[in-house]
XYZ file of N, CA and C in Angstrom:
858
model
N 22.172 54.769 30.321
C 21.019 55.197 29.620
C 20.171 55.832 30.644
N 20.189 55.423 31.851
C 19.147 55.759 32.758
C 19.221 57.359 32.780
N 18.037 58.019 33.174
C 17.930 59.410 33.171
C 18.178 60.211 31.815
N 18.634 59.354 30.820
C 18.829 59.901 29.602
C 17.321 59.838 28.788
N 17.349 60.615 27.635
C 16.238 60.501 26.813
C 16.324 59.519 25.626
N 15.305 58.729 25.368
C 15.346 57.939 24.447
C 13.902 57.984 23.785
N 13.926 58.437 22.420
C 12.858 58.675 21.588
C 12.088 59.862 22.183
N 12.661 60.822 22.789
C 11.817 61.970 23.381
C 11.483 61.709 24.839
N 11.659 60.580 25.382
C 11.380 60.347 26.873
C 12.506 60.079 27.730
N 12.389 60.390 28.945
C 13.447 60.088 29.976
C 13.172 58.864 30.824
N 14.095 57.986 30.971
C 13.742 56.631 31.796
C 14.830 56.524 32.878
N 14.140 56.171 34.114
C 15.050 56.195 35.180
C 15.356 54.687 35.603
N 14.822 53.640 34.997
C 15.280 52.258 35.386
C 15.382 51.426 34.115
N 16.118 50.260 34.282
C 16.143 49.234 33.250
C 14.786 48.819 32.761
N 13.900 48.574 33.658
C 12.602 48.070 33.380
C 11.885 49.040 32.572
N 11.967 50.349 32.634
C 11.329 51.320 31.775
C 11.902 51.206 30.446
N 13.213 51.040 30.320
C 13.789 50.928 29.080
C 13.311 49.632 28.393
N 13.366 48.561 29.149
C 12.886 47.319 28.486
C 11.454 47.418 27.931
N 10.571 48.049 28.827
C 9.119 48.238 28.448
C 9.126 48.988 27.125
N 9.986 50.110 27.073
C 9.778 50.810 25.778
C 10.333 50.199 24.519
N 11.362 49.408 24.741
C 11.863 48.639 23.598
C 10.895 47.374 23.218
N 10.071 46.873 24.116
C 9.153 45.803 23.929
C 7.891 46.408 23.218
N 7.593 47.745 23.405
C 6.379 48.195 22.819
C 6.381 48.000 21.416
N 5.225 47.507 20.935
C 4.885 47.271 19.532
C 5.684 46.062 18.927
N 6.395 45.306 19.884
C 7.157 44.180 19.333
C 8.388 44.464 18.840
N 8.983 45.788 19.029
C 10.242 46.271 18.530
C 11.401 45.267 18.908
N 11.534 45.093 20.221
C 12.585 44.206 20.655
C 12.501 42.864 20.231
N 11.430 42.381 19.947
C 11.269 40.748 19.480
C 11.860 40.784 17.982
N 11.392 41.837 17.296
C 11.806 41.969 15.876
C 13.274 42.205 15.874
N 14.114 42.849 16.737
C 15.517 43.154 16.751
C 16.182 41.789 17.035
N 15.662 41.086 18.076
C 16.274 39.821 18.556
C 16.164 38.688 17.469
N 15.017 38.651 16.730
C 14.604 37.713 15.904
C 15.631 37.841 14.569
N 15.861 39.164 14.167
C 16.688 39.581 13.075
C 18.147 39.168 13.415
N 18.478 39.352 14.631
C 19.930 39.218 15.038
C 20.311 37.587 15.353
N 19.205 36.903 15.803
C 19.232 35.494 16.211
C 18.262 34.815 15.388
N 18.135 34.578 14.177
C 16.932 33.958 13.648
C 16.730 32.537 14.079
N 15.551 32.190 14.162
C 15.147 30.930 14.717
C 15.394 29.870 13.493
N 15.949 28.717 13.637
C 16.060 27.731 12.728
C 15.050 26.665 12.910
N 14.206 26.318 11.725
C 13.229 25.492 11.821
C 13.832 24.209 11.413
N 13.154 23.063 11.688
C 13.719 21.770 11.272
C 13.684 21.585 9.609
N 12.897 22.278 8.890
C 12.880 22.264 7.473
C 14.045 22.907 7.015
N 14.409 24.191 7.707
C 15.674 24.871 7.206
C 16.793 24.163 7.526
N 17.027 23.376 8.612
C 18.180 22.804 9.016
C 18.400 21.568 7.924
N 17.348 20.824 7.809
C 17.587 19.659 6.988
C 17.808 20.033 5.530
N 17.154 21.109 5.008
C 17.305 21.567 3.667
C 18.642 22.050 3.471
N 19.375 22.551 4.468
C 20.795 23.126 4.336
C 21.739 22.050 4.408
N 21.389 21.087 5.173
C 22.421 19.939 5.309
C 22.373 19.176 3.990
N 21.280 18.720 3.443
C 21.146 17.817 2.444
C 20.841 18.532 1.194
N 20.643 19.844 1.121
C 20.270 20.563 -0.120
C 19.160 20.075 -0.730
N 18.092 19.828 0.053
C 16.805 19.292 -0.476
C 15.887 20.341 -1.008
N 15.419 20.277 -2.028
C 14.432 21.277 -2.683
C 12.950 20.680 -2.641
N 12.819 19.394 -2.912
C 11.568 18.726 -2.864
C 11.659 17.670 -1.822
N 10.554 17.717 -0.953
C 10.491 16.841 0.171
C 10.011 15.487 -0.325
N 10.546 14.324 0.092
C 9.959 12.905 0.061
C 9.652 12.269 1.328
N 8.922 11.128 1.096
C 8.437 10.502 2.521
C 9.693 10.107 3.236
N 10.734 9.801 2.624
C 12.069 9.353 3.395
C 12.582 10.483 4.288
N 12.223 11.637 3.840
C 12.630 12.825 4.689
C 12.032 13.166 5.897
N 10.857 12.565 6.010
C 10.003 12.847 7.267
C 10.712 12.311 8.537
N 11.429 11.271 8.611
C 12.264 10.829 9.677
C 13.465 11.699 10.047
N 13.924 12.461 8.957
C 15.066 13.420 9.269
C 14.563 14.702 9.785
N 13.281 15.093 9.272
C 12.665 16.271 9.822
C 12.311 15.996 11.299
N 11.851 14.763 11.697
C 11.489 14.527 13.002
C 12.578 14.571 13.937
N 13.827 14.053 13.405
C 15.092 14.059 14.238
C 15.577 15.546 14.461
N 15.430 16.331 13.401
C 15.893 17.708 13.494
C 14.893 18.513 14.557
N 13.630 18.153 14.366
C 12.637 18.851 15.285
C 12.989 18.526 16.915
N 13.286 17.315 17.117
C 13.490 16.764 18.467
C 14.933 17.578 18.921
N 15.910 17.744 17.981
C 17.043 18.382 18.426
C 16.969 19.789 18.804
N 16.040 20.482 17.971
C 15.933 21.880 18.024
C 14.855 22.301 19.124
N 13.769 21.454 19.217
C 12.656 22.020 19.983
C 12.449 20.992 21.077
N 13.288 19.922 21.171
C 12.971 18.943 22.274
C 12.152 17.778 21.776
N 12.051 16.795 22.615
C 11.390 15.544 22.086
C 9.919 15.733 21.995
N 9.010 15.094 21.194
C 7.654 15.270 21.060
C 7.003 14.677 22.057
N 5.573 14.661 22.032
C 4.773 14.074 22.959
C 4.998 12.643 23.210
N 5.071 12.070 24.359
C 5.223 10.766 24.541
C 3.971 9.952 24.913
N 3.727 8.715 24.632
C 2.507 7.827 24.923
C 2.914 6.805 25.752
N 1.895 6.361 26.490
C 2.089 5.217 27.301
C 2.658 3.855 26.606
N 1.918 3.582 25.398
C 2.183 2.460 24.662
C 2.027 2.732 23.187
N 2.954 2.249 22.365
C 2.761 2.457 20.917
C 2.875 1.288 20.281
N 1.892 1.038 19.340
C 1.647 -0.275 18.654
C 1.920 0.028 17.120
N 2.823 -0.591 16.518
C 3.448 -0.622 15.137
C 3.193 -1.942 14.349
N 2.388 -1.742 13.228
C 2.281 -2.811 12.398
C 3.366 -2.699 11.071
N 3.589 -3.960 10.491
C 4.547 -3.797 9.449
C 5.873 -3.189 9.898
N 6.226 -3.570 10.992
C 7.440 -2.890 11.438
C 8.870 -3.372 10.732
N 8.749 -4.496 9.954
C 9.953 -4.975 9.341
C 10.325 -3.914 8.142
N 9.536 -3.034 7.727
C 9.804 -2.086 6.679
C 10.326 -0.781 7.202
N 10.464 -0.586 8.395
C 10.886 0.672 8.929
C 12.523 0.787 9.057
N 12.877 2.054 8.723
C 14.369 2.257 8.581
C 14.770 2.584 10.043
N 16.114 2.501 10.250
C 16.569 2.968 11.594
C 16.192 4.290 12.057
N 16.040 5.336 11.166
C 15.624 6.692 11.617
C 14.232 6.795 11.833
N 13.350 5.930 11.204
C 11.895 5.874 11.572
C 11.730 5.119 12.900
N 12.476 4.201 13.152
C 12.427 3.462 14.581
C 12.821 4.510 15.609
N 13.872 5.402 15.378
C 14.251 6.426 16.379
C 13.044 7.308 16.539
N 12.293 7.658 15.649
C 11.026 8.589 15.666
C 10.094 8.050 16.648
N 9.791 6.755 16.256
C 8.816 5.945 17.058
C 9.246 5.853 18.653
N 10.613 5.503 18.763
C 11.016 5.347 20.145
C 10.927 6.701 20.990
N 10.976 7.863 20.271
C 10.837 9.129 20.938
C 9.436 9.314 21.558
N 8.556 8.725 20.874
C 7.102 8.766 21.238
C 6.689 7.696 22.355
N 7.740 6.955 22.572
C 7.311 5.800 23.637
C 8.342 5.807 24.861
N 9.166 7.083 24.803
C 10.053 7.129 25.976
C 9.409 7.067 27.380
N 9.831 6.105 28.141
C 9.220 5.873 29.500
C 7.982 5.077 29.354
N 7.566 4.671 28.158
C 6.496 3.648 27.889
C 6.916 2.373 27.417
N 6.071 1.816 26.513
C 6.450 0.549 25.915
C 5.900 0.568 24.379
N 6.495 -0.342 23.764
C 6.080 -0.678 22.342
C 5.790 -1.919 22.083
N 4.915 -2.128 21.135
C 4.645 -3.471 20.418
C 4.744 -3.385 19.024
N 5.779 -4.189 18.432
C 6.035 -4.183 16.983
C 5.675 -5.476 16.210
N 4.872 -5.388 15.317
C 4.281 -6.448 14.737
C 4.782 -6.627 13.278
N 5.090 -7.801 12.812
C 5.541 -7.864 11.486
C 6.130 -9.228 11.049
N 6.690 -9.234 9.890
C 7.246 -10.553 9.337
C 8.479 -10.233 8.613
N 9.817 -10.582 9.043
C 10.895 -10.183 8.503
C 10.835 -10.676 6.947
N 10.340 -11.953 6.852
C 10.259 -12.459 5.493
C 9.586 -11.774 4.432
N 8.784 -10.852 4.803
C 7.855 -9.929 4.050
C 8.335 -8.596 3.893
N 9.600 -8.266 4.387
C 10.223 -6.930 4.325
C 10.222 -6.408 2.903
N 9.644 -5.192 2.829
C 9.710 -4.455 1.477
C 10.322 -3.122 1.698
N 10.922 -2.800 2.792
C 11.478 -1.554 3.027
C 12.862 -1.409 2.335
N 13.453 -0.327 2.694
C 14.748 0.059 2.022
C 16.008 -0.775 2.724
N 15.635 -1.344 4.023
C 16.641 -2.016 4.693
C 16.144 -3.458 4.743
N 17.017 -4.336 4.348
C 16.667 -5.974 4.363
C 17.225 -6.433 5.615
N 16.482 -6.353 6.593
C 16.873 -7.091 7.955
C 16.774 -8.510 7.876
N 17.949 -9.208 8.620
C 17.951 -10.588 8.412
C 17.203 -11.286 9.696
N 17.071 -10.530 10.766
C 16.305 -11.013 11.890
C 15.766 -9.798 12.794
N 14.902 -10.108 13.666
C 14.365 -9.156 14.509
C 15.337 -8.441 15.516
N 16.285 -9.337 15.888
C 17.360 -8.764 16.654
C 18.102 -7.590 16.059
N 18.316 -7.770 14.627
C 19.049 -6.789 13.888
C 18.227 -5.472 13.879
N 16.846 -5.598 13.711
C 16.087 -4.522 13.534
C 15.781 -3.782 14.881
N 15.622 -4.522 16.111
C 15.455 -3.928 17.258
C 16.627 -3.307 17.902
N 17.790 -3.685 17.331
C 19.080 -3.146 17.746
C 19.121 -1.591 17.520
N 18.158 -1.124 16.639
C 18.181 0.298 16.372
C 17.425 1.078 17.426
N 16.676 0.513 18.299
C 15.926 1.076 19.339
C 16.683 1.432 20.691
N 17.749 0.680 20.892
C 18.640 0.901 22.028
C 17.772 0.712 23.337
N 16.726 -0.320 23.413
C 15.925 -0.399 24.512
C 15.990 -1.996 24.787
N 15.546 -2.335 25.970
C 15.398 -3.819 26.325
C 14.177 -4.136 25.489
N 14.351 -5.378 24.857
C 13.142 -5.915 24.158
C 12.996 -7.311 24.320
N 11.726 -7.924 24.079
C 11.436 -9.346 24.252
C 10.809 -9.732 23.029
N 11.130 -10.642 22.281
C 10.820 -11.270 21.096
C 9.795 -12.444 21.208
N 8.675 -12.295 20.667
C 7.898 -13.397 20.579
C 7.389 -14.003 19.297
N 7.704 -15.082 19.031
C 7.633 -15.461 17.652
C 6.147 -16.213 17.591
N 5.305 -15.906 16.659
C 4.028 -16.626 16.329
C 4.168 -17.450 15.249
N 4.557 -18.638 15.365
C 5.141 -19.570 14.213
C 3.817 -20.253 13.501
N 2.708 -20.285 14.246
C 1.592 -21.136 13.581
C 0.849 -20.199 12.595
N 0.741 -20.518 11.264
C 0.210 -19.921 10.306
C -1.230 -20.413 10.036
N -2.090 -19.448 10.246
C -3.628 -20.098 10.293
C -4.245 -19.741 8.892
N -3.736 -18.778 8.177
C -4.399 -18.314 6.986
C -3.952 -19.232 5.820
N -2.795 -19.488 5.640
C -2.198 -20.107 4.533
C -2.233 -21.720 4.644
N -3.009 -22.458 3.794
C -2.911 -24.028 4.147
C -1.524 -24.460 3.909
N -1.371 -25.686 4.514
C 0.102 -26.245 4.478
C 0.519 -26.694 3.089
N -0.457 -26.888 2.118
C -0.199 -27.398 0.789
C 0.578 -26.093 -0.027
N -0.037 -24.826 0.226
C 0.583 -23.782 -0.325
C 1.868 -23.182 0.284
N 1.869 -23.215 1.772
C 3.018 -22.870 2.445
C 4.325 -23.677 2.085
N 4.083 -24.884 1.812
C 5.203 -25.858 1.467
C 5.888 -25.415 0.290
N 5.102 -24.868 -0.545
C 5.786 -24.223 -1.881
C 6.571 -22.981 -1.692
N 6.061 -22.170 -0.713
C 6.777 -20.862 -0.378
C 8.005 -21.180 0.694
N 7.963 -22.061 1.271
C 8.984 -22.219 2.478
C 10.407 -22.396 1.847
N 10.675 -23.063 0.708
C 12.047 -23.003 0.386
C 12.616 -21.692 0.019
N 11.827 -20.586 -0.004
C 12.474 -19.380 -0.221
C 12.962 -18.794 1.090
N 12.618 -19.230 2.191
C 12.906 -18.511 3.508
C 14.372 -18.553 3.866
N 15.129 -19.644 3.452
C 16.670 -19.518 3.780
C 17.334 -18.476 3.104
N 16.786 -17.802 1.790
C 17.326 -16.826 1.167
C 16.909 -15.376 1.661
N 15.550 -15.363 1.974
C 15.074 -14.024 2.286
C 15.092 -13.665 3.807
N 15.050 -14.781 4.730
C 15.085 -14.489 6.089
C 15.787 -15.688 6.880
N 17.076 -15.795 6.646
C 17.821 -17.033 7.005
C 17.848 -17.120 8.602
N 17.518 -16.251 9.386
C 17.649 -16.297 10.759
C 16.287 -16.278 11.435
N 15.189 -16.438 10.553
C 13.805 -16.487 11.024
C 13.320 -18.009 10.928
N 12.690 -18.455 12.182
C 12.147 -19.871 12.188
C 11.031 -19.885 11.107
N 10.855 -21.014 10.339
C 9.955 -21.201 9.433
C 8.611 -21.319 9.993
N 7.439 -20.706 9.333
C 6.129 -20.812 10.058
C 5.614 -22.194 9.925
N 4.675 -22.689 10.754
C 4.039 -23.920 10.685
C 2.553 -23.791 10.332
N 2.279 -24.233 9.222
C 0.819 -24.080 8.640
C -0.076 -25.062 9.410
N -1.125 -24.334 10.139
C -2.038 -25.050 10.915
C -2.998 -25.762 10.097
N -3.424 -25.181 9.010
C -4.453 -25.682 8.129
C -3.964 -26.690 7.282
N -4.674 -27.741 6.994
C -4.395 -28.804 6.051
C -5.651 -29.175 5.169
N -5.442 -29.728 4.065
C -6.485 -30.184 3.214
C -6.782 -29.157 2.037
N -5.901 -28.276 1.883
C -6.195 -27.270 0.692
C -5.909 -27.897 -0.579
N -6.155 -27.168 -1.647
C -5.749 -27.600 -3.065
C -4.353 -27.349 -3.312
N -3.737 -28.523 -3.817
C -2.225 -28.285 -4.118
C -1.966 -27.321 -5.159
N -1.049 -26.428 -5.072
C -0.697 -25.388 -5.939
C -0.678 -26.039 -7.471
N -1.170 -25.359 -8.413
C -0.915 -25.774 -9.808
C 0.045 -24.963 -10.649
N 0.763 -25.656 -11.467
C 1.807 -24.952 -12.217
C 1.270 -25.090 -13.674
N 1.167 -23.970 -14.513
C 0.689 -23.969 -15.798
C 1.659 -23.495 -16.729
N 2.370 -24.394 -17.456
C 3.335 -23.865 -18.381
C 2.512 -23.039 -19.639
N 3.206 -21.964 -20.135
C 2.324 -21.233 -21.071
C 3.318 -20.491 -22.070
N 2.727 -20.631 -23.440
C 3.618 -19.737 -24.448
C 2.893 -18.260 -24.440
N 1.882 -18.090 -23.869
C 1.282 -16.653 -23.827
C 0.798 -16.479 -22.407
N 1.765 -15.939 -21.696
C 1.508 -15.759 -20.085
C 0.376 -15.058 -19.977
N 0.272 -13.821 -20.463
C -0.728 -12.875 -20.226
C -1.956 -13.402 -20.528
N -2.403 -13.943 -21.738
C -3.651 -14.693 -22.020
C -3.989 -15.759 -21.206
N -3.073 -16.716 -20.924
C -3.311 -17.785 -20.066
C -3.684 -17.315 -18.550
N -2.871 -16.381 -18.136
C -3.048 -15.766 -16.756
C -4.480 -15.406 -16.598
N -4.949 -14.521 -17.531
C -6.216 -13.964 -17.397
C -7.227 -15.015 -17.675
N -7.003 -16.019 -18.374
C -7.989 -17.133 -18.643
C -8.218 -17.831 -17.123
N -7.014 -18.176 -16.544
C -6.971 -18.916 -15.288
C -7.701 -18.059 -14.154
N -7.514 -16.736 -14.274
C -8.033 -15.987 -13.276
C -9.560 -15.836 -13.352
N -10.059 -15.778 -14.658
C -11.472 -15.706 -14.973
C -12.159 -16.966 -14.405
N -11.498 -18.121 -14.674
C -11.960 -19.453 -14.443
C -12.012 -19.487 -12.877
N -11.012 -19.088 -12.018
C -11.099 -19.054 -10.710
C -12.212 -18.095 -10.116
N -12.374 -17.020 -10.899
C -13.332 -16.061 -10.487
C -14.871 -16.491 -10.436
N -14.966 -17.635 -11.506
C -16.364 -18.342 -11.626
C -16.619 -19.106 -10.511
N -15.888 -19.457 -9.696
C -15.993 -20.112 -8.490
C -16.214 -19.385 -7.295
N -16.603 -19.772 -6.197
C -16.817 -18.957 -5.030
C -15.589 -18.299 -4.540
N -15.657 -17.151 -4.096
C -14.743 -16.417 -3.446
C -13.957 -15.405 -4.176
N -13.057 -14.569 -3.386
C -12.222 -13.390 -4.162
C -11.054 -14.056 -4.694
N -10.706 -13.330 -5.795
C -9.588 -13.766 -6.719
C -8.660 -12.511 -6.964
N -7.380 -12.818 -6.948
C -6.447 -11.659 -7.235
C -5.424 -12.478 -8.491
N -5.291 -11.582 -9.408
C -4.194 -11.868 -10.446
C -3.086 -11.053 -10.200
N -1.932 -11.747 -9.769
C -0.690 -11.049 -9.445
C 0.125 -11.109 -10.600
N 0.639 -9.947 -11.068
C 1.418 -9.866 -12.230
C 2.773 -9.049 -12.037
N 3.710 -9.187 -12.939
C 4.890 -8.279 -12.776
C 4.326 -6.823 -13.209
N 5.057 -5.804 -12.886
C 4.739 -4.569 -13.125
C 4.543 -4.435 -14.727
N 5.411 -5.040 -15.531
C 5.377 -4.878 -17.013
C 4.091 -5.246 -17.623
N 3.319 -6.220 -16.923
C 2.218 -6.803 -17.479
C 0.842 -6.184 -16.803
N 0.967 -5.470 -15.952
C -0.326 -4.995 -15.181
C -1.210 -4.386 -16.095
N -0.797 -3.169 -16.869
C -1.725 -2.624 -17.752
C -2.376 -3.373 -18.761
N -1.524 -4.343 -19.368
C -2.228 -5.276 -20.351
C -3.131 -6.097 -19.864
N -2.810 -6.631 -18.538
C -3.866 -7.482 -17.759
C -5.091 -6.918 -17.532
N -5.065 -5.639 -17.091
C -6.250 -4.851 -16.812
C -7.071 -4.588 -18.046
N -6.408 -4.336 -19.128
C -7.010 -4.066 -20.358
C -7.700 -5.487 -20.911
N -6.974 -6.579 -20.763
C -7.590 -7.943 -21.192
C -8.742 -8.174 -20.617
N -8.903 -7.953 -19.294
C -10.090 -8.295 -18.407
C -11.180 -7.380 -18.970
N -11.010 -6.219 -19.281
C -11.952 -5.081 -19.659
C -12.649 -4.560 -18.466
N -13.571 -3.593 -18.758
C -14.338 -2.964 -17.607
C -15.628 -3.670 -17.263
N -16.068 -4.551 -18.060
C -17.423 -5.155 -17.950
C -17.529 -6.326 -17.161
N -16.554 -6.899 -16.770
C -16.468 -8.315 -16.011
C -17.167 -8.186 -14.693
N -17.892 -9.039 -14.233
C -18.724 -8.806 -13.017
C -18.078 -9.783 -11.943
N -17.016 -10.407 -12.315
C -16.283 -11.144 -11.220
C -15.570 -10.420 -10.146
N -15.423 -11.239 -8.889
C -14.693 -10.436 -7.751
C -13.200 -10.713 -8.043
N -12.667 -9.967 -9.006
C -11.253 -10.193 -9.292
C -10.529 -8.926 -9.485
N -9.362 -8.879 -8.903
C -8.556 -7.769 -8.961
C -7.205 -8.016 -9.538
N -6.571 -7.073 -10.390
C -5.270 -7.253 -10.744
C -4.316 -6.357 -10.067
N -3.169 -6.963 -9.352
C -2.183 -6.318 -8.437
C -0.819 -6.710 -8.739
N 0.166 -5.885 -8.423
C 1.492 -6.335 -8.524
C 1.809 -7.146 -7.189
N 3.026 -7.672 -7.110
C 3.465 -8.326 -5.907
C 3.654 -7.313 -4.982
N 4.292 -6.131 -5.202
C 4.372 -4.995 -4.137
C 3.134 -4.573 -3.522
N 2.036 -4.534 -4.453
C 0.674 -3.865 -3.898
C -0.099 -4.814 -3.166
N 0.251 -6.124 -3.279
C -0.732 -7.215 -2.832
C -0.474 -7.493 -1.217
N 0.890 -6.942 -0.734
C 1.280 -7.054 0.512
C 0.141 -6.780 1.488
N -0.074 -7.489 2.548
C -1.054 -7.337 3.545
C -2.428 -7.750 3.178
N -2.573 -8.236 2.053
C -3.981 -8.621 1.610
C -4.079 -10.116 1.557
N -5.256 -10.526 1.512
C -5.321 -12.088 1.302
C -6.704 -12.241 0.269
N -6.667 -13.356 -0.179
C -7.642 -13.750 -1.284
C -7.971 -15.149 -1.096
N -9.211 -15.693 -1.497
C -9.454 -17.166 -1.462
C -8.671 -17.682 -2.649
N -8.477 -17.084 -3.803
C -7.901 -17.704 -4.972
C -6.807 -16.670 -5.447
N -5.627 -17.259 -5.839
C -4.510 -16.454 -6.434
C -3.878 -16.975 -7.617
N -3.841 -16.201 -8.551
C -3.222 -16.579 -9.890
C -2.035 -15.697 -9.991
N -0.722 -16.272 -10.104
C 0.472 -15.481 -10.182
C 1.030 -15.717 -11.795
N 1.204 -14.554 -12.352
C 1.887 -14.638 -13.698
C 3.190 -14.406 -13.818
N 3.977 -15.458 -14.439
C 5.396 -15.194 -14.658
C 6.216 -14.929 -13.250
N 6.164 -16.030 -12.335
C 7.025 -15.722 -11.012
C 8.451 -15.352 -11.245
N 9.176 -15.877 -12.376
C 10.505 -15.487 -12.355
C 10.585 -13.996 -12.869
N 9.657 -13.412 -13.498
C 9.623 -11.921 -13.839
C 9.508 -11.104 -12.763
N 8.623 -11.473 -11.857
C 8.426 -10.669 -10.542
C 9.804 -10.707 -9.782
N 10.577 -11.874 -9.607
C 11.770 -11.892 -9.036
C 12.760 -10.869 -9.704
N 12.825 -11.069 -11.029
C 13.767 -10.213 -11.897
C 13.479 -8.799 -11.690
N 12.164 -8.251 -11.746
C 12.077 -6.877 -11.692
C 12.509 -6.281 -10.412
N 12.352 -6.914 -9.299
C 12.971 -6.186 -7.904
C 14.489 -6.536 -7.746
N 14.702 -7.765 -8.311
C 16.238 -8.276 -8.373
C 16.571 -8.786 -6.960
N 17.306 -9.783 -7.037
C 18.061 -10.412 -5.796
C 17.082 -10.835 -4.781
N 17.428 -10.584 -3.515
C 16.573 -11.054 -2.264
C 15.338 -10.312 -2.296
N 15.401 -9.076 -2.684
C 14.026 -8.144 -2.743
C 13.076 -8.900 -3.641
N 13.433 -9.408 -4.854
C 12.527 -9.927 -5.752
C 11.952 -11.365 -5.116
N 12.882 -12.040 -4.386
C 12.426 -13.310 -3.775
C 11.289 -13.026 -2.700
N 11.498 -11.965 -1.906
C 10.546 -11.509 -0.845
C 9.345 -11.138 -1.414
N 9.400 -10.425 -2.701
C 8.072 -10.081 -3.187
C 7.416 -11.188 -3.801
N 8.133 -12.209 -4.274
C 7.414 -13.564 -4.699
C 6.920 -14.270 -3.573
N 7.641 -14.349 -2.470
C 7.177 -14.994 -1.143
C 5.901 -14.338 -0.747
N 5.845 -13.031 -0.708
C 4.513 -12.353 -0.311
C 3.434 -12.825 -1.371
N 3.633 -12.902 -2.481
C 2.692 -13.292 -3.512
C 2.087 -14.598 -3.357
N 3.149 -15.598 -3.085
C 2.635 -17.060 -2.854
C 1.850 -17.220 -1.601
N 1.989 -16.319 -0.596
C 1.282 -16.602 0.633
C -0.014 -15.760 0.673
N -0.577 -15.186 -0.356
C -1.759 -14.395 -0.277
C -3.072 -15.303 -0.329
N -3.053 -16.540 -0.897
C -4.050 -17.488 -1.087
C -4.583 -18.181 0.210
N -5.847 -18.288 0.370
C -6.302 -19.188 1.522
C -6.962 -20.505 1.016
N -6.996 -20.564 -0.454
C -7.659 -21.794 -0.944
C -6.788 -22.300 -2.032
N -6.829 -21.580 -3.248
C -6.248 -21.966 -4.474
C -4.889 -21.108 -4.701
N -4.075 -21.766 -5.376
C -2.796 -20.954 -5.985
C -2.435 -21.648 -7.183
N -2.332 -20.634 -8.313
C -1.978 -21.058 -9.679
C -0.968 -20.406 -10.098
N 0.219 -20.924 -10.638
C 1.380 -20.197 -11.267
C 1.349 -20.499 -12.726
N 1.329 -19.299 -13.501
C 1.306 -19.490 -14.864
C 2.627 -18.996 -15.346
N 3.524 -19.751 -16.132
C 4.797 -19.206 -16.398
C 5.224 -19.717 -17.786
N 5.883 -18.853 -18.622
C 6.522 -19.248 -19.934
C 8.016 -19.274 -19.565
N 8.671 -18.640 -18.625
C 10.086 -18.846 -18.235
C 10.099 -19.883 -17.162
N 11.199 -20.618 -16.973
C 11.483 -21.595 -15.889
C 11.121 -20.896 -14.576
N 10.564 -21.564 -13.800
C 10.183 -21.078 -12.326
C 11.595 -20.980 -11.714
N 11.554 -19.982 -10.756
C 12.810 -19.924 -9.932
C 13.055 -21.213 -9.254
N 14.464 -21.381 -9.219
C 14.879 -22.787 -8.794
C 14.279 -23.158 -7.487
N 13.925 -22.282 -6.535
C 13.403 -22.655 -5.258
C 11.984 -23.126 -5.306
N 11.368 -22.933 -6.694
C 9.947 -23.416 -6.685
C 9.859 -24.703 -7.622
N 10.835 -24.951 -8.348
C 10.775 -25.871 -9.472
C 10.685 -27.275 -8.836
C-alpha cells in the first residue's frame, strides 16, 4: 500500500497509514466491530440467560469481571461481619480483595441464615483456599444463663460441630411459657405488659401473624415496642422479648433453617423472655 493513494492521499510508510486510519476514531470503530468487547454483564447474561438481576448474581458478575478484566483492587486487611451467611462465590469475591493481605471473618454458625447451611467454620473457610486460624469466643456476655439454657438444646441440630457458648451473666429472669388459645391476642397482651416495664421490647412473630400483630397494637401506643419476624430480628438485641408460636416459626422456614431462626429469636433478650404458644413447643424446648 505504500506509495499508493488512500482516500486521495499518498502514503510512504506504515506509520502514515496507521495515523490515517486512526484519524477520527475510524480504526477503533473497525476493531471494536470486528472484536466486540464482552462485559461481565453480557457474559453472565448469556451463560445463565438472566433478564432481571438479583442480589445473588452480584458474586457471579464479580467473578466474570475478574476473569475478563483482571482482579479488583486489593486491600491490606478485610473485615467481614455475619460471615456465616456468605456463599462460596461471595467468599471468593472477598478473597480477591484480600489477596496478599489478610482477613478477619466474624459470625456465628448457629445463626446462619444464608442459602448454605454450614456445619462448622472449617467447612465455610474451605472455600477461601488460604491458611486460616479459628478463634472461638465461647463466653456469651449478652444473654443471661437462664435464657441461654433454654436455647442450647437446639445447637446439636443447627450447628453440631460448634462448641456451645458459655453464658457469663447469671441471675436473669427464668423464661416464661404461656399456653394460649388465642396466640395473637395473648402475645400482644404480654408484649404490652413487658413494655410498661423499663427497657426495649420486641414481639417476635411468624410471618403469617406480623400484619395482624401490628394492627392489634395500633399506631397510637407509646411503648418502646417493635414487631419483628425471626428473620428480621437477627443481629438485634432487646431488654425483653415475647415470642409468639415458636412452632410456627420453625414450620415456616422448615427443618434446620427453622430451628436456626428460632435460636436467633430465643437469644435476642438480655433480661426477659416469654414464649406464648397454642401449639406444643418444639421438642427441644418442651
